Short mmCIF file of C-alpha atoms in Angstrom, two decimals:
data_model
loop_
_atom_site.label_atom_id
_atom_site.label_comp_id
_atom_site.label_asym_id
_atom_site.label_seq_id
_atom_site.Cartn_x
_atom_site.Cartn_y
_atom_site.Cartn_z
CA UNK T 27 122.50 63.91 45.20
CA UNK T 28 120.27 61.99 42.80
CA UNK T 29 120.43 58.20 42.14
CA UNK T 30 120.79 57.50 38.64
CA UNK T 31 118.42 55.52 36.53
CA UNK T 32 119.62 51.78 36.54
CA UNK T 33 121.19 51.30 39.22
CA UNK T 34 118.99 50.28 41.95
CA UNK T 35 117.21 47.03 42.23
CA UNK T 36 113.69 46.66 41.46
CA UNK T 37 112.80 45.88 45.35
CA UNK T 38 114.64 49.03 46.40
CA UNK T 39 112.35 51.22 43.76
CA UNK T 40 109.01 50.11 44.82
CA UNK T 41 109.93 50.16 48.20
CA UNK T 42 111.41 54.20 47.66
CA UNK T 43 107.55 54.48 45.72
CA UNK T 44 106.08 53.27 49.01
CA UNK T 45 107.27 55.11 51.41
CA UNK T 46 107.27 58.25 48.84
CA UNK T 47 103.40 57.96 48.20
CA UNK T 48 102.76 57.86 51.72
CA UNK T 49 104.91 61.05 52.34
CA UNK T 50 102.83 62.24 49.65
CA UNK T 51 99.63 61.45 50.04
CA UNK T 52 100.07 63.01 54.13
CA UNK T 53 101.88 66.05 52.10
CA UNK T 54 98.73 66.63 49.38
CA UNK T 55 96.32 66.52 52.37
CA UNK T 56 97.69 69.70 53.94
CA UNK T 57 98.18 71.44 50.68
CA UNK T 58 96.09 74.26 51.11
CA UNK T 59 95.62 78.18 51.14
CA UNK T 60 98.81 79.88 52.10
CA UNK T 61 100.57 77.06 52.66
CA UNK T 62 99.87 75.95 48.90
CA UNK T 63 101.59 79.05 47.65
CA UNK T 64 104.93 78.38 49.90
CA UNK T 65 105.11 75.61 48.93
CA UNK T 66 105.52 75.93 45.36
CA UNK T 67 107.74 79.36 46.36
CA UNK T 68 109.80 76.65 47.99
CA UNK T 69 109.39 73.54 45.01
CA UNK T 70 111.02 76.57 42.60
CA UNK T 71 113.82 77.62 45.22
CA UNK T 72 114.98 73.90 44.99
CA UNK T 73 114.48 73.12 41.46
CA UNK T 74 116.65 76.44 40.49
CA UNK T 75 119.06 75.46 43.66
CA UNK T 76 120.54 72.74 42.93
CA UNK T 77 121.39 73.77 39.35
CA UNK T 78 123.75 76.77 40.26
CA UNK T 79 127.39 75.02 40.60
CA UNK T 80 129.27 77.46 42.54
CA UNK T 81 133.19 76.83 41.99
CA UNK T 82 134.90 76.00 45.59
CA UNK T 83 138.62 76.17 44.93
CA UNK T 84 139.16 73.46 42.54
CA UNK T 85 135.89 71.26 42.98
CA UNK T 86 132.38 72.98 42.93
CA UNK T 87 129.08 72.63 44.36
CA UNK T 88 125.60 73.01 44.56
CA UNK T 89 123.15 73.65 47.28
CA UNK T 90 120.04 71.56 47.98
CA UNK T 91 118.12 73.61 50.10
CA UNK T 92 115.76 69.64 51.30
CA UNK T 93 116.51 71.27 55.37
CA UNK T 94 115.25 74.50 54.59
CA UNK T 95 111.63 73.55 52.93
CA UNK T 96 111.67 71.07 55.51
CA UNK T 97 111.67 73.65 58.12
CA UNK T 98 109.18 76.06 56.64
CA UNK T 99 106.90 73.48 54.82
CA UNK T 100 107.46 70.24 57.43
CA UNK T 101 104.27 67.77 55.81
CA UNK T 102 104.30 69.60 52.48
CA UNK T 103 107.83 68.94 52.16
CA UNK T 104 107.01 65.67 50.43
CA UNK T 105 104.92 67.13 47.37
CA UNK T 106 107.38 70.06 46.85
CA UNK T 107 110.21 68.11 46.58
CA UNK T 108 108.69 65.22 43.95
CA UNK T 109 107.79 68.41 41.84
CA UNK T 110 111.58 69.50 41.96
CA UNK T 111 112.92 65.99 41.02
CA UNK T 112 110.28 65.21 39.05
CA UNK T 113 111.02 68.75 36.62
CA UNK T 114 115.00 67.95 37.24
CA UNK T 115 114.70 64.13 35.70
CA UNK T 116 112.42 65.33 32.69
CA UNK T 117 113.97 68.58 31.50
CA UNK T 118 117.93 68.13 32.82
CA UNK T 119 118.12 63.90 33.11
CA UNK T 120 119.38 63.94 36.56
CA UNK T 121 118.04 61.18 38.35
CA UNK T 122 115.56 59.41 36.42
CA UNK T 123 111.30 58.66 36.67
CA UNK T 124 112.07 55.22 37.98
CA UNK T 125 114.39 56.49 41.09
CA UNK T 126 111.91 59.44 41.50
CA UNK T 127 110.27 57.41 44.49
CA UNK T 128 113.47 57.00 46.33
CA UNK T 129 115.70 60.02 45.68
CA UNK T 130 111.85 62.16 46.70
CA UNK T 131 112.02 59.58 50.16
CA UNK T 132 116.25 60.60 50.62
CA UNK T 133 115.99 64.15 50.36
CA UNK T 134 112.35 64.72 51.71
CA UNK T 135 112.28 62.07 54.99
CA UNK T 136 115.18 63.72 56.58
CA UNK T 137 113.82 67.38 55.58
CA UNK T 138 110.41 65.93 57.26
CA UNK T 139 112.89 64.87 60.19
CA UNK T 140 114.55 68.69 60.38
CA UNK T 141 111.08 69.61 60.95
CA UNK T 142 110.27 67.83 63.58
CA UNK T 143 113.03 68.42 65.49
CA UNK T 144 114.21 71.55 65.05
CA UNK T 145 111.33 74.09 63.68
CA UNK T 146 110.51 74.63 67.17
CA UNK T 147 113.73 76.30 67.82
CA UNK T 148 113.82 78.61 65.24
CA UNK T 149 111.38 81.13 66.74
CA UNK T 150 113.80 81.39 69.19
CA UNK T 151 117.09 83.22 69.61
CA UNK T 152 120.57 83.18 71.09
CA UNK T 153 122.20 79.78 70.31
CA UNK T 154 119.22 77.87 70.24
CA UNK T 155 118.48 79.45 67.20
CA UNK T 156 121.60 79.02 65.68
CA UNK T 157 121.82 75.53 66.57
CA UNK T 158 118.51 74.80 65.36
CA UNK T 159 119.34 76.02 61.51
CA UNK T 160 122.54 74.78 61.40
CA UNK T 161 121.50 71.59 62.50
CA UNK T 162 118.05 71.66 60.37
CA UNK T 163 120.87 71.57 57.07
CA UNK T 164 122.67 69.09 58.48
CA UNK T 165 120.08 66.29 59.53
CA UNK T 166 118.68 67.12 56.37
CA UNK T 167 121.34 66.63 54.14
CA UNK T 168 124.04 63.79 56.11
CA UNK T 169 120.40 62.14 56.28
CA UNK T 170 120.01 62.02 52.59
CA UNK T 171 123.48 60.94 52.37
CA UNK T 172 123.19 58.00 55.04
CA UNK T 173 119.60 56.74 53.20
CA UNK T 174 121.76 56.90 49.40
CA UNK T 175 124.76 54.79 50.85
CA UNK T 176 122.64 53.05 52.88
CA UNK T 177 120.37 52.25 49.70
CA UNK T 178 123.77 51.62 47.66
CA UNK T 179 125.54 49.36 49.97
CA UNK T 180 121.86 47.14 50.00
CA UNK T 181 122.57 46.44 46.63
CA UNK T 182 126.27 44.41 46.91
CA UNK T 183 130.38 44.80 47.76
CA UNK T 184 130.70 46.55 44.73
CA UNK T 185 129.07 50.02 45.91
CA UNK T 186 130.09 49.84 49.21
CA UNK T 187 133.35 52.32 48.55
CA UNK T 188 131.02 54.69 46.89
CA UNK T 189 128.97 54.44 50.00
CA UNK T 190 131.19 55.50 52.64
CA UNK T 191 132.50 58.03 49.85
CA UNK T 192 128.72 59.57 49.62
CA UNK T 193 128.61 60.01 53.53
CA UNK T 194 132.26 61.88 52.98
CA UNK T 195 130.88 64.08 50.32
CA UNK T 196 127.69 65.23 52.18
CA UNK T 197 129.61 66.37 55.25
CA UNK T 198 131.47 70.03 53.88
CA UNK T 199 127.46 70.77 51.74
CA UNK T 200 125.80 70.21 55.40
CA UNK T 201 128.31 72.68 56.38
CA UNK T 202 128.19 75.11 54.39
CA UNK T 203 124.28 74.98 53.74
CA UNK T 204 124.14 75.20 57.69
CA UNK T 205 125.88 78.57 57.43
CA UNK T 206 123.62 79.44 54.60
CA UNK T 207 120.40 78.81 56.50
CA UNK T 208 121.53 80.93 60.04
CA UNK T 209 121.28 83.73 57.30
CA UNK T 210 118.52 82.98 55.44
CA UNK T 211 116.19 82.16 58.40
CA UNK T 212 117.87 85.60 60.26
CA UNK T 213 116.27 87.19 57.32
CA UNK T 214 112.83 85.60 57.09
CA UNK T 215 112.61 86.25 60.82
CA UNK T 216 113.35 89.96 60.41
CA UNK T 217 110.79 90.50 57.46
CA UNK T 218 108.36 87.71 57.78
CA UNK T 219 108.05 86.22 61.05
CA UNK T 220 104.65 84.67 60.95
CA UNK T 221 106.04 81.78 58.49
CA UNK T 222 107.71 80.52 61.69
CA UNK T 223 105.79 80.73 64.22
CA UNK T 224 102.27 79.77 62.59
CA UNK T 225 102.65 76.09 63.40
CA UNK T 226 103.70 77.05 66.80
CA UNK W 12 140.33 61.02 54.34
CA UNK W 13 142.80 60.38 51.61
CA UNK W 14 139.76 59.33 49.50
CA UNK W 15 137.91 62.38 50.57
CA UNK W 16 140.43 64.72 49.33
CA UNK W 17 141.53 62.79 46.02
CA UNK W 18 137.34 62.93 45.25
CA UNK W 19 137.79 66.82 46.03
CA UNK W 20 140.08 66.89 43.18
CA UNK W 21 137.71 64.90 40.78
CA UNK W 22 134.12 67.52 41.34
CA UNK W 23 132.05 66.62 38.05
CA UNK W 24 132.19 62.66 39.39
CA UNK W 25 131.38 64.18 42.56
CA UNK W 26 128.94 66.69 41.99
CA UNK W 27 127.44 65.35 38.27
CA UNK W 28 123.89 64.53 38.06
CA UNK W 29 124.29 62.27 34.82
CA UNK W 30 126.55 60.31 32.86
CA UNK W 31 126.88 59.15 29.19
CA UNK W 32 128.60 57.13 27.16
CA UNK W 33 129.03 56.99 23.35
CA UNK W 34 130.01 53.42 21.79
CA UNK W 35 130.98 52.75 18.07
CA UNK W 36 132.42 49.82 16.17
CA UNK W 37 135.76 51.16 13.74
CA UNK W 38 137.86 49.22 12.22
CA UNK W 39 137.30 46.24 14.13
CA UNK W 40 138.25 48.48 17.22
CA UNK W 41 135.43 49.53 19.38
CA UNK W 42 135.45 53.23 20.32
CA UNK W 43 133.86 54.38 23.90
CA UNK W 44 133.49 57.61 25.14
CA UNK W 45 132.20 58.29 28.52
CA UNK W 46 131.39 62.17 28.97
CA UNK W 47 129.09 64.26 31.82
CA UNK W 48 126.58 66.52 30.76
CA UNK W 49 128.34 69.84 29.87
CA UNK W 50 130.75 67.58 27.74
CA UNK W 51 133.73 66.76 30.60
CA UNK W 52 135.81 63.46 29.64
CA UNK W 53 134.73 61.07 32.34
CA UNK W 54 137.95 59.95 33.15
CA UNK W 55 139.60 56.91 34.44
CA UNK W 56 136.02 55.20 34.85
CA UNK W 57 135.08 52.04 34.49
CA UNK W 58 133.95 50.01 31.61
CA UNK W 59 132.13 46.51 30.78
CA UNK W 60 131.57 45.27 27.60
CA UNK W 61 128.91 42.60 27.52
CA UNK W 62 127.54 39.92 24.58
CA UNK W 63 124.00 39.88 24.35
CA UNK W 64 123.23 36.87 27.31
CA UNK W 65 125.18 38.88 29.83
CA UNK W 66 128.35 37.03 29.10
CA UNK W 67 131.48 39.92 30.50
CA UNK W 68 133.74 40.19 27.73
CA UNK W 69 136.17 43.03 28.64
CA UNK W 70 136.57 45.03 31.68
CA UNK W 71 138.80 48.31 31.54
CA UNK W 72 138.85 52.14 32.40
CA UNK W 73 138.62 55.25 30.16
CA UNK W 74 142.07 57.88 29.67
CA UNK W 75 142.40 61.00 30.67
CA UNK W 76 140.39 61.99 27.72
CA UNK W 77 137.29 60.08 28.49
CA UNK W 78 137.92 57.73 25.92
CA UNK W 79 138.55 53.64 25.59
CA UNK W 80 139.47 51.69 22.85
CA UNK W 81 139.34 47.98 22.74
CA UNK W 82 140.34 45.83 19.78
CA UNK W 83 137.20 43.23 19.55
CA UNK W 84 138.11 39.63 18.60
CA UNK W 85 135.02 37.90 19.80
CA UNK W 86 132.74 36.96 16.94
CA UNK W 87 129.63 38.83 18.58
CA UNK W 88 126.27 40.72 16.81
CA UNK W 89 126.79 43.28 19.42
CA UNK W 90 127.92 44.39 22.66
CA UNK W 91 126.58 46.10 25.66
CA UNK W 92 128.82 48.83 27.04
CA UNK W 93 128.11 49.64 30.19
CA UNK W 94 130.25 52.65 32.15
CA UNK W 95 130.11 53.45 35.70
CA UNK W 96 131.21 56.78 36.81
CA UNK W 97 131.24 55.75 40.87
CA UNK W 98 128.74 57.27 43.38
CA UNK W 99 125.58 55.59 41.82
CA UNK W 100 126.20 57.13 37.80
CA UNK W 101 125.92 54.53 35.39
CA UNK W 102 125.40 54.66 31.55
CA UNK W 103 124.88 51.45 29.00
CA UNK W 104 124.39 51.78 25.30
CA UNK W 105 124.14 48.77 22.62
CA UNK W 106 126.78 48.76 20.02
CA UNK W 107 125.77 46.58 16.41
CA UNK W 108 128.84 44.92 15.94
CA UNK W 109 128.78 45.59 11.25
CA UNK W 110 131.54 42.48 10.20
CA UNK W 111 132.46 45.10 6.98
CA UNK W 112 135.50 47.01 8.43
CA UNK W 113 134.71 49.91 6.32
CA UNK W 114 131.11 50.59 7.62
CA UNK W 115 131.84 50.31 11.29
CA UNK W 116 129.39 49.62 13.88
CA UNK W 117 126.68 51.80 15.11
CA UNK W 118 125.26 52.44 18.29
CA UNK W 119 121.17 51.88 19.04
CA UNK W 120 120.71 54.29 21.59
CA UNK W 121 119.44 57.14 19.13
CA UNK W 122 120.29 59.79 22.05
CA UNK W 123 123.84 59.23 22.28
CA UNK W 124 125.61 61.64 19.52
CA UNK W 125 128.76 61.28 18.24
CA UNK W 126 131.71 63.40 20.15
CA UNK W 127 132.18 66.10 17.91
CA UNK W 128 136.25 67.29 16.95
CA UNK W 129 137.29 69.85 19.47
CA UNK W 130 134.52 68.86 21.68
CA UNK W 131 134.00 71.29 24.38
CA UNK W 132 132.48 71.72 27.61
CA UNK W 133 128.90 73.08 27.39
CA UNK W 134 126.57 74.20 30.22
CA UNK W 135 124.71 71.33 31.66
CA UNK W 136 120.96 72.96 31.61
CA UNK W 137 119.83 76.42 29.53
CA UNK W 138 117.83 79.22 30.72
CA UNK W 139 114.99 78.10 28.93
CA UNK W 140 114.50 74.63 30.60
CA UNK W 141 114.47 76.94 33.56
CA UNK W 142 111.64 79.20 33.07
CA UNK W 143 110.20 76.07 31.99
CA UNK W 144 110.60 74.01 34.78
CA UNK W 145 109.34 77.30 36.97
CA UNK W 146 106.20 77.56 34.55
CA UNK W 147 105.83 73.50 35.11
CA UNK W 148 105.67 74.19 39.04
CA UNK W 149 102.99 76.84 38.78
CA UNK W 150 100.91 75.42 36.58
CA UNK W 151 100.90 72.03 38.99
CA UNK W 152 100.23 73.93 42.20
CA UNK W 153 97.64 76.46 40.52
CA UNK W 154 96.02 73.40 39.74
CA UNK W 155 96.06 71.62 43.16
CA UNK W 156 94.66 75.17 44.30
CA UNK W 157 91.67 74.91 41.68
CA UNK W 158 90.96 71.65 42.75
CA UNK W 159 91.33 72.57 46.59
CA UNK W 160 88.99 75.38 45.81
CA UNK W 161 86.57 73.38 43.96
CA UNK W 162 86.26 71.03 46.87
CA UNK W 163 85.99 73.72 49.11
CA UNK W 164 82.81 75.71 47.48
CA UNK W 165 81.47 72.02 47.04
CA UNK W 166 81.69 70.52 50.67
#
């Protein structure tokens, strides 16, 4: 979910900047060889991700996909996902280049976060495994959720119904992008193992 | 979760990136039209129309159809609309209030268009912004990696 342009006091942008140039700065640092190339692998799986609405009943959706590179990229996650949002707010409006700071801090702090936690349990299997991707979408994206609300609600009474609403909204995507990602990471593990168990 | 499931039943407010409005003076009637990306009504939204120190002058929401009409008494040069779709969208234009009733007003953001008769629903982003966006990312990163490499044969 991307904050729109305009509605976010100034404080709350430069803050967002902060915290996102630090990410990024720590993100640029690692950049290198093989983990260069992932990660812009990754920064086109999320730009093309979130643009495919895929109708569920009489709503749709879109993934995100912020767990996942946080899992395989964990300090690069930072630089991929500015590249994403930054593409997203110039060719397709969503978001905007003054929010860039803070929507790159919402979606790529709790990716970082999914890392951290959980990318040591992916190597393994049984229900540690499975616990460890679905729970690697859902830290990821309920934290991006709690950071927007939290970010809206800063700002006066009048957001705070859209605030508990974003939390609301977040929960079925964490879901089903948890379900998404036991697959996805079954996969990688089957035909690509080292990506997971390089940062061992 | 009565909330939850009536914002189930609304998915473009939900699940929309972006939100626009269109504003125009007619008639002494001003004309807004609040609309999503691929051209879906933004319905039942709402709307503030603002002189040019801030002062609120009307406060309503948008029909089924995306649309609001307010007659305009205020004597006013022109108006700020401002629409807010819920969940952090917002959209403003400026409307020049023309006093001739025959010329109408005209709005000064230069990207808002006119809704067209029959407007329909269009896709939100095209294959070519696509393969242009993917170009964007490996052009960036082949860059970092010249750079990286650079640094690398120098140190």
């Amino acid at each position: 979910m991307h904050i729109s342009e305009g509605v976010l006091p100034a404080w709350e942008i430069a803050v967002g900047w902060g915290f996102s140039s630090l990410g990024l700065i720590w993100g640029l640092r690692k950049l290198e060889g093989e983990k260069l190339v992932l990660t812009a692998l990754l920064t086109s799986l999320f730009f093309v991700a979130s643009l495919i609405h895929v109708p569920v009943g009489i709503s749709s959706a879109h993934l995100i996909f912020n767990g996942f590179l946080g899992l395989l990229l964990c300090e690069t996650v930072f630089p991929a996902i500015f590249v994403g949002l930054l593409l997203q707010a110039i060719l397709f409006q969503f978001g905007g280049l003054l929010v860039l700071g803070v929507n790159t801090f919402n979606m790529a702090f709790p990716a970082l976060l999914s890392c951290l936690i959980f990318r040591k349990w992916i190597p393994s299997e049984g229900i540690k495994f499975y616990a460890g991707a679905f729970l690697s979408a859902f830290v990821a994206i309920f934290g991006s959720g709690l950071l927007i609300s939290l970010e809206l609600s800063l700002i006066g009474e009048r957001f705070l119904t859209d605030a508990g609403l974003i939390l609301l909204i977040h929960l079925p995507i964490a879901t089903v992008e948890g379900i998404i990602y036991i697959f996805l990471l079954r996969f990688i593990k089957k035909v690509y193992p080292t990506i997971l168990e390089d940062r061992e | 979760m009565k909330k939850f499931f009536l914002l189930m039943a609304f998915p473009l407010v939900i699940f929309a990136h972006r939100v626009d409005v269109y504003a125009e003076f007619n008639n002494g009637t001003l004309e807004i039209f609040g609309y999503f990306p691929d051209g879906t009504p933004a319905k039942g939204v709402d709307v503030k129309v603002f002189t040019p120190d801030g002062k609120l002058i009307y406060e309503g929401k948008t029909d089924q159809e995306g649309w609001l009409k307010i007659p305009l008494t205020q004597k006013v040069d022109k108006v700020k609309v401002v629409l807010y779709a819920g969940l952090g969208h917002k959209a403003q234009t400026t409307v020049v209030i023309n006093s001739s009733p025959t010329n109408g007003g005209k709005t000064e953001n230069s990207q808002n268009e006119p809704p067209k008769e029959n407007f329909q629903p269009k896709p939100s982003f095209g294959w070519k912004e696509i393969f242009c966006g993917l170009g964007w990312i490996f052009g960036i990163f082949g860059i970092l990696n010249f750079v990286h490499g650079f640094k690398k044969r120098k140190g």
